[in-house]
Short mmCIF file of C-alpha atoms in Angstrom, two decimals:
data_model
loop_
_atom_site.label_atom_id
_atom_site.label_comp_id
_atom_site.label_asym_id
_atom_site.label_seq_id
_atom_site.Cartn_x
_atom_site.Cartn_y
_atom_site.Cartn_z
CA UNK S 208 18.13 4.33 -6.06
CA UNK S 209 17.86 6.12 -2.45
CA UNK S 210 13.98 6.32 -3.21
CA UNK S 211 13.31 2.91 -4.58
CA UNK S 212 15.40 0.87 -1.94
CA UNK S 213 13.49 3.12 1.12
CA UNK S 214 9.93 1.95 -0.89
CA UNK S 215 10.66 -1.91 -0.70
CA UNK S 216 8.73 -2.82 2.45
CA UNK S 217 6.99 0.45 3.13
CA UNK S 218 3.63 1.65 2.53
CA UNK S 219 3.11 4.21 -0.45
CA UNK S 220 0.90 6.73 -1.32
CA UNK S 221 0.28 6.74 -5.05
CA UNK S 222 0.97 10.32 -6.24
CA UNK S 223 -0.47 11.26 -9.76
CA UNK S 224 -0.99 14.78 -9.36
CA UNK S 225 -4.66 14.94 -8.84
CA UNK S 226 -4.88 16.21 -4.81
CA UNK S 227 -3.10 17.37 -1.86
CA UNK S 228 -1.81 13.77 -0.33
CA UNK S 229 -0.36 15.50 2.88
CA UNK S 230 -3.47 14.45 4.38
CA UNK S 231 -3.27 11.01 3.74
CA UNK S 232 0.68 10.53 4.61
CA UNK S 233 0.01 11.97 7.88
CA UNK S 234 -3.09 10.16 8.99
CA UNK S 235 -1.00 6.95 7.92
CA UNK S 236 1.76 8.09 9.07
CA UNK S 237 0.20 8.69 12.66
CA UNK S 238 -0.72 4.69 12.64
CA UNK S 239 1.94 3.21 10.90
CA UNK S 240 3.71 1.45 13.92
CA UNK S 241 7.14 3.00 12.87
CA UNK S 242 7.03 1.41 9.40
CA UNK S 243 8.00 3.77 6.38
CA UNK S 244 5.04 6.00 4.55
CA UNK S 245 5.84 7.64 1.28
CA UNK S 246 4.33 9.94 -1.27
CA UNK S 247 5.29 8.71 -4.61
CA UNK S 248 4.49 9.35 -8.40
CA UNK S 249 7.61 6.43 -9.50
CA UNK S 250 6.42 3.56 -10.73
CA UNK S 251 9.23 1.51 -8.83
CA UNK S 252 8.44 2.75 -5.65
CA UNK S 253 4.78 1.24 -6.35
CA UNK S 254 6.06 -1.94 -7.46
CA UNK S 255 8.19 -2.42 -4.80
CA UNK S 256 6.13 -1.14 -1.52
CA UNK S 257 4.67 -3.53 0.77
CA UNK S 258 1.36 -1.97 0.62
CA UNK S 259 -0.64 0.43 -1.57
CA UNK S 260 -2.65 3.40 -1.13
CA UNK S 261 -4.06 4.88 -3.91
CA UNK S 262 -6.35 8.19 -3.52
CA UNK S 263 -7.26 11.32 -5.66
CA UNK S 264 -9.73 13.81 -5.98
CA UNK S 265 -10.95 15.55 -8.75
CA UNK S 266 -12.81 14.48 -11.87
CA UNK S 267 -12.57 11.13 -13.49
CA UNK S 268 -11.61 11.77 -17.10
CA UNK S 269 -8.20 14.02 -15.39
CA UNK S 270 -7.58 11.11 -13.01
CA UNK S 271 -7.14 8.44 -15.87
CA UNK S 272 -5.16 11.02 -17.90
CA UNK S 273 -2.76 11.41 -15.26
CA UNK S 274 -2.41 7.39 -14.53
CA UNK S 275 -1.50 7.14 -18.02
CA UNK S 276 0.64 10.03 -19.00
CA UNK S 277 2.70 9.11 -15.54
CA UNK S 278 2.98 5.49 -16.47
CA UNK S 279 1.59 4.19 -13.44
CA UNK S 280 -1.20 2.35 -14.68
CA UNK S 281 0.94 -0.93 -15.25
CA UNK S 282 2.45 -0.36 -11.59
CA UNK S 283 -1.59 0.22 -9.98
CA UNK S 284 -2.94 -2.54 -11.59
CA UNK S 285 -0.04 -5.27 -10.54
CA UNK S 286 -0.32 -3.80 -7.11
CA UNK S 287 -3.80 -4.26 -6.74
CA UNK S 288 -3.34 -7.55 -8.01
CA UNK S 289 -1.08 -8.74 -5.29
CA UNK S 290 -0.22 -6.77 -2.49
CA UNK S 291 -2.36 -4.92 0.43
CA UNK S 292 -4.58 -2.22 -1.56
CA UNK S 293 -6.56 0.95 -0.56
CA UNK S 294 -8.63 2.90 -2.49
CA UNK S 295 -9.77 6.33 -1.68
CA UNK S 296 -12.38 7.87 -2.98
CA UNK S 297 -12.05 8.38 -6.85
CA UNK S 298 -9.26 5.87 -5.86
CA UNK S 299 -12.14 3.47 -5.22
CA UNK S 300 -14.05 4.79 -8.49
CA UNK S 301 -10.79 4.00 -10.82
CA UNK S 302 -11.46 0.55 -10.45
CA UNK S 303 -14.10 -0.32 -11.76
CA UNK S 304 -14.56 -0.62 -15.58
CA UNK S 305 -16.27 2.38 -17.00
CA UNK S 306 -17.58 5.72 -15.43
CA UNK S 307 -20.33 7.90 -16.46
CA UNK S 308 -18.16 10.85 -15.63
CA UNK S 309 -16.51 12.11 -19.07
CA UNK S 310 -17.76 8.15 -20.39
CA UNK S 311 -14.34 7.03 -19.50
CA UNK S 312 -13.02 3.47 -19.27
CA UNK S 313 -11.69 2.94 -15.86
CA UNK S 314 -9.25 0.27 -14.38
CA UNK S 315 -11.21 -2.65 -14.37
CA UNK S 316 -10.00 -4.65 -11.58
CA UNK S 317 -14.01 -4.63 -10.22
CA UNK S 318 -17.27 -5.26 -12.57
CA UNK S 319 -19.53 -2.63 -12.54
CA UNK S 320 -20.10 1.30 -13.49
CA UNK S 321 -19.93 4.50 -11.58
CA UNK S 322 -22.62 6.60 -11.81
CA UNK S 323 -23.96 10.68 -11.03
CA UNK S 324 -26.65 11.03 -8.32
CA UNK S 325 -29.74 10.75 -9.92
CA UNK S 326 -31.25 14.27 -9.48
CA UNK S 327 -34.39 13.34 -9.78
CA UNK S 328 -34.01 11.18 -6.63
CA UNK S 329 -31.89 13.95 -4.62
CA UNK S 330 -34.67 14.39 -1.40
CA UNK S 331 -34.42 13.70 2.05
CA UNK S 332 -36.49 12.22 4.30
CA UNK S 333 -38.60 15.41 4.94
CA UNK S 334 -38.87 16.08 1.45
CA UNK S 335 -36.06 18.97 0.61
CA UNK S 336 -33.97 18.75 -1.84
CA UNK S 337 -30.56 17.52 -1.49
CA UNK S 338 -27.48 19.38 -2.92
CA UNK S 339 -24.80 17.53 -5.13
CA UNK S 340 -21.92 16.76 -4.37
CA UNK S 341 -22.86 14.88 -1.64
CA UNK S 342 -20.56 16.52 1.02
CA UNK S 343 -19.93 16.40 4.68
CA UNK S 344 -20.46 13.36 7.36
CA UNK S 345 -22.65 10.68 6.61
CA UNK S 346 -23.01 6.79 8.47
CA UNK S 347 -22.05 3.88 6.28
CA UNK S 348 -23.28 0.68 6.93
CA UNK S 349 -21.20 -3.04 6.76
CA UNK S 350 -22.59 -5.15 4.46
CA UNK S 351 -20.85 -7.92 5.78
CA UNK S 352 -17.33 -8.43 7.86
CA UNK S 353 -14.51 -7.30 7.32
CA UNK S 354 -10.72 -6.69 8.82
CA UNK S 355 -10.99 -3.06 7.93
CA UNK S 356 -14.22 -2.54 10.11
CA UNK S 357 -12.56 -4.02 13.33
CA UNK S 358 -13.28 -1.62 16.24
CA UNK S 359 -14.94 0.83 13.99
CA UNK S 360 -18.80 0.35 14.94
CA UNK S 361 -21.72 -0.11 12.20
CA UNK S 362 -23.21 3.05 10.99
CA UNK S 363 -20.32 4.89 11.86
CA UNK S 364 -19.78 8.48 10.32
CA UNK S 365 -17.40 9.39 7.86
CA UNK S 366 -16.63 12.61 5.21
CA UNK S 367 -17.41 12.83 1.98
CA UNK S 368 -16.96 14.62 -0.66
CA UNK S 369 -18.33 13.53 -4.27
CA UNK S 370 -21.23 13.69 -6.85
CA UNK S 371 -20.43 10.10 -8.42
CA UNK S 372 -20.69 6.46 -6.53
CA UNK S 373 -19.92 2.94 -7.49
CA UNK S 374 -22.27 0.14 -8.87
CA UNK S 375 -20.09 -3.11 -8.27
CA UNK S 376 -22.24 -6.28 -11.07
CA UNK S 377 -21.63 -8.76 -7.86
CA UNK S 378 -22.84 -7.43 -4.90
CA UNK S 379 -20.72 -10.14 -2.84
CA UNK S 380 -17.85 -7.47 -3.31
CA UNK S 381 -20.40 -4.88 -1.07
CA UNK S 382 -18.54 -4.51 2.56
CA UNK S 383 -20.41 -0.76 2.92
CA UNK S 384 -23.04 1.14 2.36
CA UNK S 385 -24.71 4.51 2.63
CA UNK S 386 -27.49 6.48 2.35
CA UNK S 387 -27.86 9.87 1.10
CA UNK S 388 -31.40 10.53 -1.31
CA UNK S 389 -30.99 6.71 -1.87
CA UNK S 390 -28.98 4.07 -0.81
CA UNK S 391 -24.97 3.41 -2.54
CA UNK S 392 -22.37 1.50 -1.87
CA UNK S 393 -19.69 3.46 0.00
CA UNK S 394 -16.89 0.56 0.33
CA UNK S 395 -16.45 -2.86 -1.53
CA UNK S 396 -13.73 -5.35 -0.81
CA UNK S 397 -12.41 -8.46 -2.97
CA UNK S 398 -9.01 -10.31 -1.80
CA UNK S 399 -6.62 -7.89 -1.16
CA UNK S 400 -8.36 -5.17 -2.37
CA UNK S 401 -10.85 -2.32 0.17
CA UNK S 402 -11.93 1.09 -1.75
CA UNK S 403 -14.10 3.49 0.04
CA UNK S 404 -15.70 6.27 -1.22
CA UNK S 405 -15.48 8.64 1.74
CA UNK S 406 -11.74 9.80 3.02
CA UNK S 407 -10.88 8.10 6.07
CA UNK S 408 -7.89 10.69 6.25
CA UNK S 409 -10.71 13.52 7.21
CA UNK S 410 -12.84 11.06 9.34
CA UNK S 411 -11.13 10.96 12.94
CA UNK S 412 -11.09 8.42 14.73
CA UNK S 413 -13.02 5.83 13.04
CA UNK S 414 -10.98 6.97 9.81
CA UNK S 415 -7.66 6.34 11.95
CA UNK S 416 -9.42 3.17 12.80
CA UNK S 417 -9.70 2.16 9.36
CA UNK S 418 -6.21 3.22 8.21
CA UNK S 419 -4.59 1.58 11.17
CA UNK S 420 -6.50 -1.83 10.35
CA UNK S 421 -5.38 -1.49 6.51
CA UNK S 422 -1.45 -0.93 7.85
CA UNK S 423 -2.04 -4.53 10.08
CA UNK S 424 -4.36 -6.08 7.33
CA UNK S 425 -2.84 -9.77 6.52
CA UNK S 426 -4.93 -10.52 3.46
#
């Protein structure tokens, strides 16, 4: 009871297993403005937090597994229906509706498919082959406006890590994107929902930027 009465009205960090989340509860932690951040794998805690961060790394197919056999999926999906929502990375790829990684249904809270780097399509600008995963610090690009981008200037760099991106079917929900062999979207947005494929916990200060906008976001 402890637990679930110190999650109404603070920010938690969805824990499912998949990922060291120290990371991400310190960077929030660091911009939170004294409010209350918390790891947590209840579905309670979820339910009753004033916002939502939900991150992960790892492969798809485990990801789902672990939403499931944790009964959290009911408590994710409610959140990100109604209350201040970040994805993170496969946190970002979980919504959508199916992924090419293990051919597994995801979420779907957003239209669209997440796909593998095309191989054939892996080569930079002076023709060398690029490795997969895509990994290390890379610019993304606003699409379009958003509260999340305030004071954090266009093309900005951020760190990545993954070998799978998003394809969102409307392309209104596009707030980011990036380029690495060929142009992705890195971040989409839709009501109270932001997902971005890099991890602004890893990104300095732009990422603290971003974090510190999502703790003050009024959706």
């Amino acid at each position: 009871m402890a637990a679930l009465a110190a999650a109404r009205g603070a920010i938690v960090v969805v824990d499912y297993g998949m990922g060291n989340l120290r990371s991400v509860w310190q960077a929030l932690a660091h911009v939170a403005d004294g409010r209350q951040v918390l790891v947590s794998s209840d579905p309670a805690a979820v339910a009753a937090a004033e916002r939502v961060v939900f991150p992960g790394q790892g492969a798809m197919p485990d990801c789902m597994h672990e939403i499931e056999t944790r009964g959290l999926r009911s408590a994710v999906l409610e959140a990100a229906r109604n209350k201040p929502f970040l994805g993170i990375c496969i946190g970002q790829q979980m919504l959508f509706e199916h992924s090419d990684e293990g051919n597994v249904p995801g979420l779907g809270l957003i239209a669209g498919n997440v796909r593998r780097f095309p191989a054939e399509k892996m080569i930079d600008a002076m023709g060398s082959k690029l490795k997969v995963p895509h990994m290390g610090w890379n610019e993304v690009r606003h699409s379009r406006e958003h509260a999340l981008w305030k004071g954090i200037a266009n093309d900005a760099r951020f760190y990545f890590v993954h070998s799978y991106f998003v394809e969102p079917q409307d392309e209104d929900y596009v707030v980011g994107t990036t380029r690495y062999g060929i142009p992705f979207t890195s971040a989409v947005a839709r009501d109270n929902i932001f997902a971005i494929q890099c991890h602004p916990e890893k990104s300095a200060i732009d990422g603290l930027a971003m974090l510190a906008n999502f703790v003050a976001w009024k959706p």
